């Protein structure tokens, strides 16, 4: 019984570090819209993919990593300056 009490004590101490315990039953997925309107000025739903991605998402083929190109900037456009010393709370 003493070891069980020790386990409960350690579980309470470590509970904030561990992931929450989940029930065995899977939960039903759901979404909640918090905006003013569920459609934009074109009448598209807030869940609709962007214009360029619509054809890629509509096809049931897996998305490739090279479906669009990303580039590293060639020059620094803006450098944010701020404090030069530390900040205390």
Coordinates of N, CA and C in Angstrom, one line a residue:
X1 N 0.8 -1.2 0.0 CA 0.0 0.0 0.0 C 0.9 1.3 0.0
X2 N 2.0 1.2 0.7 CA 2.9 2.3 0.7 C 3.5 2.6 -0.7
X3 N 3.8 1.6 -1.4 CA 4.3 1.8 -2.8 C 3.2 2.4 -3.7
X4 N 2.0 2.0 -3.5 CA 0.9 2.6 -4.3 C 0.7 4.1 -4.0
X5 N 0.9 4.5 -2.7 CA 0.8 5.9 -2.3 C 2.0 6.7 -2.9
X6 N 3.2 6.0 -2.9 CA 4.3 6.7 -3.6 C 4.1 6.9 -5.1
X7 N 3.5 5.9 -5.7 CA 3.2 6.0 -7.2 C 2.2 7.2 -7.4
X8 N 1.2 7.3 -6.6 CA 0.2 8.3 -6.7 C 0.9 9.7 -6.5
X9 N 1.7 9.8 -5.6 CA 2.4 11.1 -5.3 C 3.3 11.5 -6.5
X10 N 4.0 10.5 -7.0 CA 4.9 10.8 -8.2 C 4.1 11.2 -9.4
X11 N 2.9 10.5 -9.5 CA 2.1 10.8 -10.7 C 1.5 12.2 -10.6
X12 N 1.2 12.7 -9.4 CA 0.7 14.0 -9.2 C 1.8 15.0 -9.5
X13 N 3.0 14.7 -9.0 CA 4.1 15.7 -9.2 C 4.5 15.8 -10.7
X14 N 4.4 14.7 -11.4 CA 4.8 14.6 -12.8 C 3.7 14.9 -13.8
X15 N 2.5 15.1 -13.3 CA 1.3 15.2 -14.3 C 1.4 16.3 -15.2
X16 N 2.0 17.4 -14.8 CA 2.1 18.6 -15.7 C 3.2 18.3 -16.8
X17 N 4.0 17.4 -16.7 CA 5.0 17.1 -17.7 C 4.6 16.0 -18.7
X18 N 3.6 15.2 -18.3 CA 3.1 14.1 -19.1 C 2.0 14.6 -20.0
X19 N 1.8 13.9 -21.2 CA 0.6 14.3 -22.0 C -0.7 13.9 -21.3
X20 N -1.8 14.5 -21.6 CA -3.0 14.2 -20.9 C -3.5 12.8 -21.3
X21 N -4.1 12.1 -20.3 CA -4.6 10.8 -20.6 C -5.9 10.9 -21.5
X22 N -5.9 10.0 -22.5 CA -7.0 10.0 -23.4 C -7.9 8.8 -23.2
X23 N -9.2 9.0 -23.5 CA -10.1 7.9 -23.4 C -9.9 6.9 -24.5
X24 N -10.4 5.7 -24.4 CA -10.2 4.7 -25.4 C -11.1 5.0 -26.6
X25 N -12.1 5.8 -26.4 CA -13.0 6.1 -27.5 C -12.5 7.3 -28.3
X26 N -12.4 7.2 -29.7 CA -12.0 8.3 -30.5 C -13.0 9.4 -30.5
X27 N -12.5 10.6 -30.4 CA -13.5 11.8 -30.4 C -13.9 12.1 -31.9
X28 N -15.1 12.7 -32.0 CA -15.6 13.1 -33.3 C -14.9 14.4 -33.7
X29 N -14.3 14.5 -34.9 CA -13.7 15.7 -35.3 C -14.8 16.8 -35.6
X30 N -14.4 18.0 -35.2 CA -15.4 19.1 -35.4 C -14.6 20.4 -35.6
X31 N -15.2 21.4 -36.2 CA -14.6 22.8 -36.4 C -15.6 23.8 -35.8
X32 N -15.1 24.9 -35.5 CA -15.9 26.0 -35.0 C -15.5 27.3 -35.7
X33 N -16.4 28.0 -36.4 CA -16.1 29.2 -37.1 C -16.4 30.4 -36.2
X34 N -15.4 31.2 -36.0 CA -15.5 32.4 -35.1 C -15.6 33.7 -35.9
X35 N -15.7 33.7 -37.2 CA -15.7 34.9 -37.9 C -17.1 35.5 -38.1
X36 N -17.2 36.6 -38.9 CA -18.5 37.2 -39.1 C -19.3 36.5 -40.2
X37 N -18.7 36.1 -41.3 CA -19.3 35.4 -42.4 C -18.5 34.1 -42.8
X38 N -19.2 33.1 -43.2 CA -18.5 31.9 -43.5 C -18.1 31.9 -45.0
X39 N -18.4 32.9 -45.7 CA -17.9 33.0 -47.1 C -17.2 34.3 -47.3
X40 N -16.3 34.4 -48.3 CA -15.7 35.6 -48.6 C -16.4 36.4 -49.6
X41 N -15.9 37.5 -50.2 CA -16.5 38.3 -51.1 C -16.8 37.6 -52.4
X42 N -16.1 36.5 -52.7 CA -16.4 35.7 -53.9 C -17.4 34.6 -53.7
X43 N -17.8 34.4 -52.4 CA -18.7 33.3 -52.1 C -18.1 32.0 -51.8
X44 N -16.7 32.0 -51.7 CA -16.0 30.8 -51.4 C -16.0 30.5 -49.9
X45 N -16.1 29.3 -49.5 CA -16.2 28.9 -48.1 C -14.8 29.1 -47.5
X46 N -14.8 29.3 -46.1 CA -13.5 29.5 -45.4 C -12.7 28.2 -45.4
X47 N -13.3 27.1 -45.7 CA -12.5 25.9 -45.8 C -12.0 25.5 -47.2
X48 N -12.3 26.4 -48.2 CA -11.9 26.1 -49.6 C -10.4 26.3 -49.7
X49 N -9.7 25.5 -50.5 CA -8.3 25.7 -50.6 C -8.0 27.0 -51.5
X50 N -6.8 27.5 -51.4 CA -6.4 28.7 -52.2 C -6.6 28.3 -53.7
X51 N -6.7 29.4 -54.6 CA -7.0 29.2 -56.0 C -6.0 28.3 -56.7
X52 N -4.7 28.4 -56.4 CA -3.7 27.7 -57.1 C -3.7 26.2 -56.6
X53 N -4.2 25.9 -55.4 CA -4.1 24.6 -54.8 C -5.4 23.8 -55.1
X54 N -6.4 24.4 -55.6 CA -7.7 23.7 -55.8 C -7.6 22.4 -56.6
X55 N -6.9 22.5 -57.8 CA -6.8 21.4 -58.7 C -5.9 20.3 -58.0
X56 N -4.9 20.7 -57.3 CA -4.0 19.7 -56.6 C -4.8 18.9 -55.5
X57 N -5.6 19.7 -54.8 CA -6.3 19.1 -53.7 C -7.5 18.2 -54.2
X58 N -8.1 18.7 -55.3 CA -9.2 17.9 -55.9 C -8.8 16.6 -56.4
X59 N -7.7 16.5 -57.0 CA -7.2 15.2 -57.4 C -6.8 14.3 -56.2
X60 N -7.0 13.1 -56.3 CA -6.7 12.2 -55.2 C -5.2 11.8 -55.1
X61 N -4.4 12.4 -55.9 CA -3.0 12.0 -55.9 C -2.3 12.7 -54.7
X62 N -1.3 12.0 -54.2 CA -0.6 12.6 -53.0 C 0.2 13.9 -53.5
X63 N 0.3 14.9 -52.7 CA 1.0 16.1 -53.0 C 2.5 15.9 -53.1
X64 N 3.1 16.4 -54.1 CA 4.6 16.3 -54.2 C 5.2 17.5 -53.5
X65 N 6.4 17.3 -53.1 CA 7.1 18.4 -52.4 C 7.5 19.5 -53.4
X66 N 7.6 19.2 -54.6 CA 8.0 20.2 -55.6 C 6.8 20.8 -56.4
X67 N 5.6 20.9 -55.8 CA 4.5 21.4 -56.6 C 4.6 22.9 -56.7
X68 N 5.4 23.6 -55.9 CA 5.7 25.0 -56.0 C 7.1 25.3 -55.6
X69 N 7.7 26.4 -56.0 CA 9.1 26.7 -55.7 C 9.2 27.7 -54.6
X70 N 10.1 27.6 -53.8 CA 10.4 28.5 -52.7 C 11.9 29.0 -52.9
X71 N 12.1 30.3 -52.7 CA 13.5 30.8 -52.9 C 13.9 31.5 -51.7
X72 N 15.2 31.5 -51.4 CA 15.9 32.3 -50.4 C 16.0 33.7 -50.9
X73 N 15.7 34.7 -50.1 CA 15.8 36.1 -50.5 C 17.2 36.4 -51.0
X74 N 17.3 37.3 -52.0 CA 18.6 37.6 -52.5 C 19.3 38.7 -51.8
X75 N 18.5 39.6 -51.1 CA 19.1 40.7 -50.3 C 18.2 41.0 -49.1
X76 N 18.7 41.6 -48.1 CA 18.0 41.9 -46.9 C 17.1 43.1 -47.2
X77 N 15.8 43.0 -47.1 CA 14.9 44.1 -47.3 C 14.8 45.0 -46.1
X78 N 14.7 44.4 -44.9 CA 14.5 45.2 -43.7 C 15.2 44.4 -42.6
X79 N 15.8 45.2 -41.7 CA 16.4 44.6 -40.5 C 15.7 45.2 -39.3
X80 N 15.1 44.5 -38.5 CA 14.4 45.0 -37.3 C 15.4 45.3 -36.2
X81 N 15.4 46.5 -35.7 CA 16.2 46.8 -34.6 C 15.4 47.0 -33.4
X82 N 16.0 46.8 -32.2 CA 15.2 46.9 -31.0 C 16.2 47.2 -29.9
X83 N 15.9 46.5 -28.8 CA 16.7 46.7 -27.6 C 18.1 46.1 -27.8
X84 N 19.1 46.7 -27.2 CA 20.4 46.2 -27.3 C 20.8 45.5 -26.0
X85 N 20.0 45.7 -25.0 CA 20.3 45.0 -23.7 C 19.1 44.2 -23.3
X86 N 19.3 43.3 -22.3 CA 18.2 42.4 -21.9 C 17.1 43.1 -21.2
X87 N 16.0 42.4 -21.1 CA 14.8 42.9 -20.5 C 14.5 42.0 -19.3
X88 N 14.2 42.6 -18.1 CA 13.8 41.8 -17.0 C 12.3 41.9 -16.8
X89 N 11.8 40.8 -16.2 CA 10.3 40.8 -16.0 C 9.9 41.6 -14.8

